[in-house]
Coordinates of C-alpha atoms and ligand atoms in Angstrom, one line a residue:
X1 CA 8.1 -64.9 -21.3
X2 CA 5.1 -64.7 -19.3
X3 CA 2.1 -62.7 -18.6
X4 CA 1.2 -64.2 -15.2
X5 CA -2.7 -63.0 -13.7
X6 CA -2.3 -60.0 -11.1
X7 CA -3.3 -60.9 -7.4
X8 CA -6.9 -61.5 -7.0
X9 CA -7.5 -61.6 -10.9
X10 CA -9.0 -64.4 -11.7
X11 CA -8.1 -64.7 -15.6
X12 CA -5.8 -67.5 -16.7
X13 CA -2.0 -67.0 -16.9
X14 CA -1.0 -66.6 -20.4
X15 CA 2.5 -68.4 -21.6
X16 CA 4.4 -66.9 -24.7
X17 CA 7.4 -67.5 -26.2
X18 CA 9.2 -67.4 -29.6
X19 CA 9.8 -69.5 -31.9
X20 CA 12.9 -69.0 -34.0
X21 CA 13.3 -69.3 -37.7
X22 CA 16.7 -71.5 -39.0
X23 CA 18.6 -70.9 -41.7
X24 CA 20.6 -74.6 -43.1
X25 CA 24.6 -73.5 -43.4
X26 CA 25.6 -76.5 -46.0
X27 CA 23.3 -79.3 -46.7
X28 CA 24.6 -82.7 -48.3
X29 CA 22.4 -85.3 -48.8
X30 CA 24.5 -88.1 -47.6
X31 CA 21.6 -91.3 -48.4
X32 CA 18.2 -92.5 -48.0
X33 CA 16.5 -94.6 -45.2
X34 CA 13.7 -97.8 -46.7
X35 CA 11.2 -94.8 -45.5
X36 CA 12.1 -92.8 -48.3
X37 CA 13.5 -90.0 -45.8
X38 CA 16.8 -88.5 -46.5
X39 CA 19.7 -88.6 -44.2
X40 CA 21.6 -85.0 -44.3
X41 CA 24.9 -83.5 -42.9
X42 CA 24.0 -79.7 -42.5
X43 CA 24.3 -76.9 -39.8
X44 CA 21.4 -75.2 -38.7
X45 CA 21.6 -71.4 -37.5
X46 CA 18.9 -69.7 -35.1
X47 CA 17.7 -66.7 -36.3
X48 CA 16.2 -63.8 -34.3
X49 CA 13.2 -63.7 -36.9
X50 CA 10.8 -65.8 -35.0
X51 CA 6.9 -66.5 -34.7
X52 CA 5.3 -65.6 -31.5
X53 CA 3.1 -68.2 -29.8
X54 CA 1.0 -67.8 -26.9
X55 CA -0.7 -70.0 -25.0
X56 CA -3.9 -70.4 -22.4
X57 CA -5.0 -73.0 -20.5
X58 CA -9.1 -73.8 -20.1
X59 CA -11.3 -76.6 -18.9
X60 CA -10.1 -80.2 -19.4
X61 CA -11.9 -82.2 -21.5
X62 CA -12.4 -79.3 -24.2
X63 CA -10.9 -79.0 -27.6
X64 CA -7.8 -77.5 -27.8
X65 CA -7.9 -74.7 -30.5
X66 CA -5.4 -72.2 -32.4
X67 CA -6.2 -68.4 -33.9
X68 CA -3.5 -67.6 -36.4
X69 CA -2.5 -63.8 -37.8
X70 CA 0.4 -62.7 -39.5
X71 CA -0.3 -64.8 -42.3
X72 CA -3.5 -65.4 -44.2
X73 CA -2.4 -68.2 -46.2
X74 CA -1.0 -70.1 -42.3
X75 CA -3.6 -72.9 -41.9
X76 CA -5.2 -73.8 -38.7
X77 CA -6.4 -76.9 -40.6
X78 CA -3.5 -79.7 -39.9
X79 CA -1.6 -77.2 -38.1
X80 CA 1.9 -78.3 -36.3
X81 CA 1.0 -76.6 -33.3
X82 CA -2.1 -78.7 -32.5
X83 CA -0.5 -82.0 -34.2
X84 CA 2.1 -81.2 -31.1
X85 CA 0.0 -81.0 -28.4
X86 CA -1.9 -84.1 -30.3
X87 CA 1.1 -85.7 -29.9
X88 CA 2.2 -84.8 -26.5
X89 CA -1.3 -85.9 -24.8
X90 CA -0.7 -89.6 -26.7
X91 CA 2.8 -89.6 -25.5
X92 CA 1.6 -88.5 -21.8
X93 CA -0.1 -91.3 -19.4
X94 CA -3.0 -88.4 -18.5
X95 CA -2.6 -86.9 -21.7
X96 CA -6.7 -86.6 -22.3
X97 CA -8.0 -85.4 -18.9
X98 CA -5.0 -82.1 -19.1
X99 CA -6.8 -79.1 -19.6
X100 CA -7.5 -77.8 -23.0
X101 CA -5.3 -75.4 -24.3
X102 CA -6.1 -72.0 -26.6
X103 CA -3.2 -71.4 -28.9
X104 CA -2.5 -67.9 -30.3
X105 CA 0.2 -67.4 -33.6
X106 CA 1.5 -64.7 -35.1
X107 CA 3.8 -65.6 -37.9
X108 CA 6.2 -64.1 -39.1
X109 CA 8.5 -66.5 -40.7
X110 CA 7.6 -66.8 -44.4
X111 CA 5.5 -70.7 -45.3
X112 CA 7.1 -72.9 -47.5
X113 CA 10.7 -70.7 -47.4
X114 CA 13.1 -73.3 -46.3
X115 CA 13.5 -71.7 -42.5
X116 CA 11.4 -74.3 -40.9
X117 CA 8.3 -72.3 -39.5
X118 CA 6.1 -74.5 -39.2
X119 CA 8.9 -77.0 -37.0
X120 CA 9.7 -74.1 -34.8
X121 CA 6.1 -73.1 -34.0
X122 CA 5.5 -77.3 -33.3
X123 CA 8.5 -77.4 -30.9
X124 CA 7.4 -74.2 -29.1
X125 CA 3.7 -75.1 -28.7
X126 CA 5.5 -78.3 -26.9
X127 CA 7.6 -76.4 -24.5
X128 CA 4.3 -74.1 -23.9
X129 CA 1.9 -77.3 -23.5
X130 CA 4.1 -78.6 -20.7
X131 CA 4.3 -75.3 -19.0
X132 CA 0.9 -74.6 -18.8
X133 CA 0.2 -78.1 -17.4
X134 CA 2.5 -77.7 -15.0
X135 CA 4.2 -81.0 -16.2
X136 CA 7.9 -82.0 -17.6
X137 CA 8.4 -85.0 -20.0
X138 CA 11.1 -87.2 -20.1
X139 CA 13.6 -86.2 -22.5
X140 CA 13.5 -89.3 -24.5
X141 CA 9.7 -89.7 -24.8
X142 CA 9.6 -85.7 -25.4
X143 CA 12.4 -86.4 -28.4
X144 CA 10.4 -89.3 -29.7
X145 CA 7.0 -86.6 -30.1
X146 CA 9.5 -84.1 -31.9
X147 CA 10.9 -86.3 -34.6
X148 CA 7.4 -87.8 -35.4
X149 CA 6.1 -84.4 -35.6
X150 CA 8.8 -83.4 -38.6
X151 CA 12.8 -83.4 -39.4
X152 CA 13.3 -80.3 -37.7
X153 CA 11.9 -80.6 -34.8
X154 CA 14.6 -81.8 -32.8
X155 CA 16.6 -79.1 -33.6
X156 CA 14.2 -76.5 -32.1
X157 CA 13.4 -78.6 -29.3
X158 CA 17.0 -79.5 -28.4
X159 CA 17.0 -74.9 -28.3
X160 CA 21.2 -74.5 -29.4
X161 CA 22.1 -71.6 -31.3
X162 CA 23.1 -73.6 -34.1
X163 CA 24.1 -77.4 -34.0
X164 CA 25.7 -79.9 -37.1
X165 CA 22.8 -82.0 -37.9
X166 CA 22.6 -85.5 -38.6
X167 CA 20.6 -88.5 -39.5
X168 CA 17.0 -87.1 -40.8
X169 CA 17.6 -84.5 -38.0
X170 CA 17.5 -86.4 -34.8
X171 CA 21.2 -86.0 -34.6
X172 CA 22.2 -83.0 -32.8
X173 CA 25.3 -82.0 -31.9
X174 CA 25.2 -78.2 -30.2
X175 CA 28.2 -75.3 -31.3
X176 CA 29.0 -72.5 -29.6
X177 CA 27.4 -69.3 -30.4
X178 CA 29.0 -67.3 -32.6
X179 CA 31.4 -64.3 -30.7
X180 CA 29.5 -61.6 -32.5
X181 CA 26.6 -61.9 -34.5
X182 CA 26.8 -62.6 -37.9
X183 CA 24.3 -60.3 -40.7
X184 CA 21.8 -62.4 -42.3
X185 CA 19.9 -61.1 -45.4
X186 CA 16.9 -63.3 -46.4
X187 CA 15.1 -62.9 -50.2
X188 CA 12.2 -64.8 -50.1
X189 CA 10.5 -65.2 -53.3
X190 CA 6.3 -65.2 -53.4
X191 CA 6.4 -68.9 -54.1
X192 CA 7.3 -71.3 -51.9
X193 CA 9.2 -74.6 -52.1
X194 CA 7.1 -78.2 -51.3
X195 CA 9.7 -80.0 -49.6
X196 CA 8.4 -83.1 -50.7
X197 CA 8.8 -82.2 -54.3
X198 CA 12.0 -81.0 -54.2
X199 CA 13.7 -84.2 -52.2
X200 CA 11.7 -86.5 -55.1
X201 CA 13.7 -84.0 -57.7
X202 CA 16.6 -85.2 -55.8
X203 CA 15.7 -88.6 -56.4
X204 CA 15.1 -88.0 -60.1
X205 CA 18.6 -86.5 -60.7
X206 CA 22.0 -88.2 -60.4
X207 CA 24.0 -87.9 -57.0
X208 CA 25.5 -85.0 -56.7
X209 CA 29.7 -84.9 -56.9
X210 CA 29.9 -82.3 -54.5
X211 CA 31.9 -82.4 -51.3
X212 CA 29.1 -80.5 -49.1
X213 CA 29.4 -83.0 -46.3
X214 CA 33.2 -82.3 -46.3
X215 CA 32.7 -78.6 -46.6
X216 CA 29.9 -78.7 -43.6
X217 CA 31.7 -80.9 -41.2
X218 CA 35.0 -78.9 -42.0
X219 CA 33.3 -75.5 -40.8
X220 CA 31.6 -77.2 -38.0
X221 CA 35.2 -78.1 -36.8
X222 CA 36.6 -74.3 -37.6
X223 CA 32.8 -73.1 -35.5
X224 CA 33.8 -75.5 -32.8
X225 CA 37.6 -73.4 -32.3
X226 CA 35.3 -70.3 -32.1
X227 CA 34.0 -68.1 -35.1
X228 CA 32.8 -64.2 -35.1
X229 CA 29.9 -63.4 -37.5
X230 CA 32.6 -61.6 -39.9
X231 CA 34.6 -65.3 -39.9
X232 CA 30.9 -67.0 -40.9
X233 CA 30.6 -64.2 -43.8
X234 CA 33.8 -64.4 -45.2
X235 CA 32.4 -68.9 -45.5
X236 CA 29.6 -67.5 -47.8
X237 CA 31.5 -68.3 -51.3
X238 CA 32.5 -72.2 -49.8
X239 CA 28.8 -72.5 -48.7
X240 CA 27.2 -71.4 -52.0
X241 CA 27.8 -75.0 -53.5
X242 CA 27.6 -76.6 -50.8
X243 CA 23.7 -77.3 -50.6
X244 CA 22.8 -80.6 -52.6
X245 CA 19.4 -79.5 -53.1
X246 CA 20.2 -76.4 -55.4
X247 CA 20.2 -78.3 -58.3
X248 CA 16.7 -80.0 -57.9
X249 CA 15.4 -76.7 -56.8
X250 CA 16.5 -75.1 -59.8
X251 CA 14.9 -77.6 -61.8
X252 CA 11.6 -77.5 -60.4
X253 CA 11.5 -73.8 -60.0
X254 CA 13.9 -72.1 -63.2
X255 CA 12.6 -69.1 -61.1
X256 CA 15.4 -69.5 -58.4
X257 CA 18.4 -69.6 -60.6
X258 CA 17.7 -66.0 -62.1
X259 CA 16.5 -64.7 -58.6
X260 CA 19.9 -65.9 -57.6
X261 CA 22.3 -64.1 -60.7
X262 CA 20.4 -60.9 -60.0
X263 CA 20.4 -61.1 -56.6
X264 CA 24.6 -61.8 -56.7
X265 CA 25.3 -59.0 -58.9
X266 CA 23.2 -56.5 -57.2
X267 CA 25.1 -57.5 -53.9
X268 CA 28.2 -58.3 -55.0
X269 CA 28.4 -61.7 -52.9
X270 CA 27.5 -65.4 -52.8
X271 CA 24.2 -66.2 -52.1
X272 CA 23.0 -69.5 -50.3
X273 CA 20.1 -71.9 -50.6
X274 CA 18.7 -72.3 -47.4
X275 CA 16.9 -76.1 -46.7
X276 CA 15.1 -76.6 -50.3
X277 CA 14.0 -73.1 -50.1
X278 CA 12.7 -70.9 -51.6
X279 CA 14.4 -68.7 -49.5
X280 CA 18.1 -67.6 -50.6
X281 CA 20.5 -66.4 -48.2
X282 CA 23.2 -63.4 -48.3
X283 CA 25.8 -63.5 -45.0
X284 CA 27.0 -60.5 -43.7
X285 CA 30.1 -59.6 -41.2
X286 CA 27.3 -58.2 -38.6
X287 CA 23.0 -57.1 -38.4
X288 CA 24.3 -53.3 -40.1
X289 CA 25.9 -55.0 -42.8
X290 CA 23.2 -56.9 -43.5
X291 CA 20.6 -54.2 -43.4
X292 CA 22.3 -51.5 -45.4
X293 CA 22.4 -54.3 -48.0
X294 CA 18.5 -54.7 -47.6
X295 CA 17.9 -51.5 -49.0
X296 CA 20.1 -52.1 -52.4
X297 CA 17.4 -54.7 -53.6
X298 CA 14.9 -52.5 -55.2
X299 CA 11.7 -54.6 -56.2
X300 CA 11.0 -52.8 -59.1
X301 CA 14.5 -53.0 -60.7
X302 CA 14.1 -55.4 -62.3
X303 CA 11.1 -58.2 -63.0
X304 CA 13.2 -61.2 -60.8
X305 CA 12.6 -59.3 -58.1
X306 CA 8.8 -59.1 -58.1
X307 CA 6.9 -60.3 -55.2
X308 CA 10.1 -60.8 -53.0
X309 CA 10.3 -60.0 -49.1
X310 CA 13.8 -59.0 -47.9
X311 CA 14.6 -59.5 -44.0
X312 CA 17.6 -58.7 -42.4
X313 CA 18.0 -60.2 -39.3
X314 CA 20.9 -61.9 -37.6
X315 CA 21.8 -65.0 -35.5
X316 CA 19.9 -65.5 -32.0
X317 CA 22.9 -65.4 -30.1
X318 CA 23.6 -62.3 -27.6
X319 CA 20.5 -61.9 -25.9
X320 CA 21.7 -58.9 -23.9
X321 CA 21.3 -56.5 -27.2
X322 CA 18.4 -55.4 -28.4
X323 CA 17.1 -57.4 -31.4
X324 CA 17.1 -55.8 -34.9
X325 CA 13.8 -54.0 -35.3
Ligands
C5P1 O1 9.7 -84.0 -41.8 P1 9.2 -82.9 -42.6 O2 7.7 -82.9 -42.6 O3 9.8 -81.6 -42.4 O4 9.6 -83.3 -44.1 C1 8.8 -83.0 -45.2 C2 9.2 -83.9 -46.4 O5 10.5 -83.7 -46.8 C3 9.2 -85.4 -46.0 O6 7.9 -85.9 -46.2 C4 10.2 -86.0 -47.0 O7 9.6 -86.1 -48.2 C5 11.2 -84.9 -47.1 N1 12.4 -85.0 -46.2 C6 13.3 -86.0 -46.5 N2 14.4 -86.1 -45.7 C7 14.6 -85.3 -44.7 C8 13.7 -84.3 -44.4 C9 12.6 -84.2 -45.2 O8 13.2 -86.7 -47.5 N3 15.7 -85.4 -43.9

């Protein structure tokens, strides 16, 4: 998306684009690498909740800068979005004599929820950094900038609707889009997840004997032969085991594991961890589905539910219909 400058109007082109939230669809923990990083067999879905970043391109030589809103606790301090463009100058011959660039966020995808905000934004501020220079970067030097930047940056980067991901998230191997959309209700509770803390509870506890990497790679075969949302939702009860990190989560945060038993017997239906949350994850047969369920979670019905933010939204797939509002 772009707002170019009218004919004879001398203000700076303005680049925007989104940047898509994930939700994971199975995660195993299959090892760890000597740099304490785990290596994971999980699919990632593209979601049509996104950020919106915007870009503008100024002097070179100045500093390049980010304004944030959406989200008073988002940080500019440290933010992905500059790290990026940090990044992409080192990894770029001319990197320090490209214009300065004035970044513009407006978040929408909850911090700390396991949906990889803050990885989305970085990959988009890359695309946008290159487009406003006017420059393209060599695909392996611009993967090498994603994966120092954070796990799940490839992903976003590599743009698939959903992919089976491997390694600590370099590996990416694209499927199809779904034939219909499938409904996605999010319950994010007011806390967040560290990701950090969570993998080390992992470490604490003993290996899990689940077959999640069976159960992942078995329905990124069955997405491969073609799936509609409604085949996805009728997955949900396989998938709600199959994330390894439930059980650390659950320890750190007893929180999660009554916001989960209310949440299934309001709804009736399994209900996923997504990444190491805190978000948790209802599928739907398609975006109507998913909304009329929205409104069955009533905050005040009971105390689990305090705080929460409910989102129903649905995979990024069929850009030709309008997005659910
Ligand atoms: O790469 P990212 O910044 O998203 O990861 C946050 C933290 O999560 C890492 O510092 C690491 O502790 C943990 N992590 C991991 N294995 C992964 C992804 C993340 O151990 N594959």
């Amino acid at each position: 998306m772009t707002d170019g400058a009218g004919a004879g109007d001398p203000s700076p082109a303005i680049l925007s684009d989104v940047a898509p939230a994930k939700v994971n669809l199975g995660l195993a923990v299959t090892g760890t690498r000597p740099d304490g990083y785990h290596t994971l067999v999980s699919i990632f879905l593209r979601l049509d909740l996104a950020d919106t970043l915007s870009v503008v391109a100024g002097v070179p030589g100045g500093a390049d800068t980010l304004r944030i809103d959406g989200d008073p606790d988002c940080p500019v301090e440290g933010n992905l979005v500059l790290r990026a463009v940090e990044a992409l100058r080192t990894a770029l011959l001319d990197g320090a004599s490209l214009p300065a660039l004035a970044f513009s966020l407006h978040k929408r995808i909850p911090l700390g929820g396991g949906m990889a905000g803050g990885s989305t934004d970085a990959a988009t501020a890359l695309r946008l950094a290159l487009g406003a220079w006017g420059r393209d970067a060599e695909p392996r030097s611009l993967s090498r900038v994603a994966s120092g930047l954070g796990a799940d940056v490839p992903f976003f980067v590599a743009s698939h609707p959903a992919a089976l991901v491997t390694g600590v998230g370099e590996g990416i191997d694209p499927l199809p889009a779904l034939r219909t959309r499938v409904g996605v209700l999010l319950v994010t509770p007011s806390h967040g997840m560290a990701t950090p803390a969570v993998f080390r509870a992992f470490d604490r506890l003993l290996p899990p004997a689940s077959g999640a990497a069976e159960a992942t790679r078995s329905l990124a075969e069955r997405w491969r032969a073609g799936l509609a949302g409604a085949d996805l939702a009728v997955e949900s009860a396989a998938l709600r085991d199959a994330n390894d990190l439930w059980r650390a989560v659950a320890v750190l945060e007893p929180r999660m594991a009554r916001l989960r038993a209310v949440l299934e017997s309001t709804l009736g239906r399994p209900v996923l961890l997504t990444g190491s949350g805190s978000t948790l994850v209802a599928l739907y047969p398609s975006p109507d589905a998913a909304r009329a369920a929205a409104h069955r979670i009533v905050p005040g019905e009971d105390p689990e539910l305090a705080g929460i933010r409910v989102t129903a939204t649905s995979d990024g797939h069929h850009q030709d219909e309008e997005p659910p509002p």
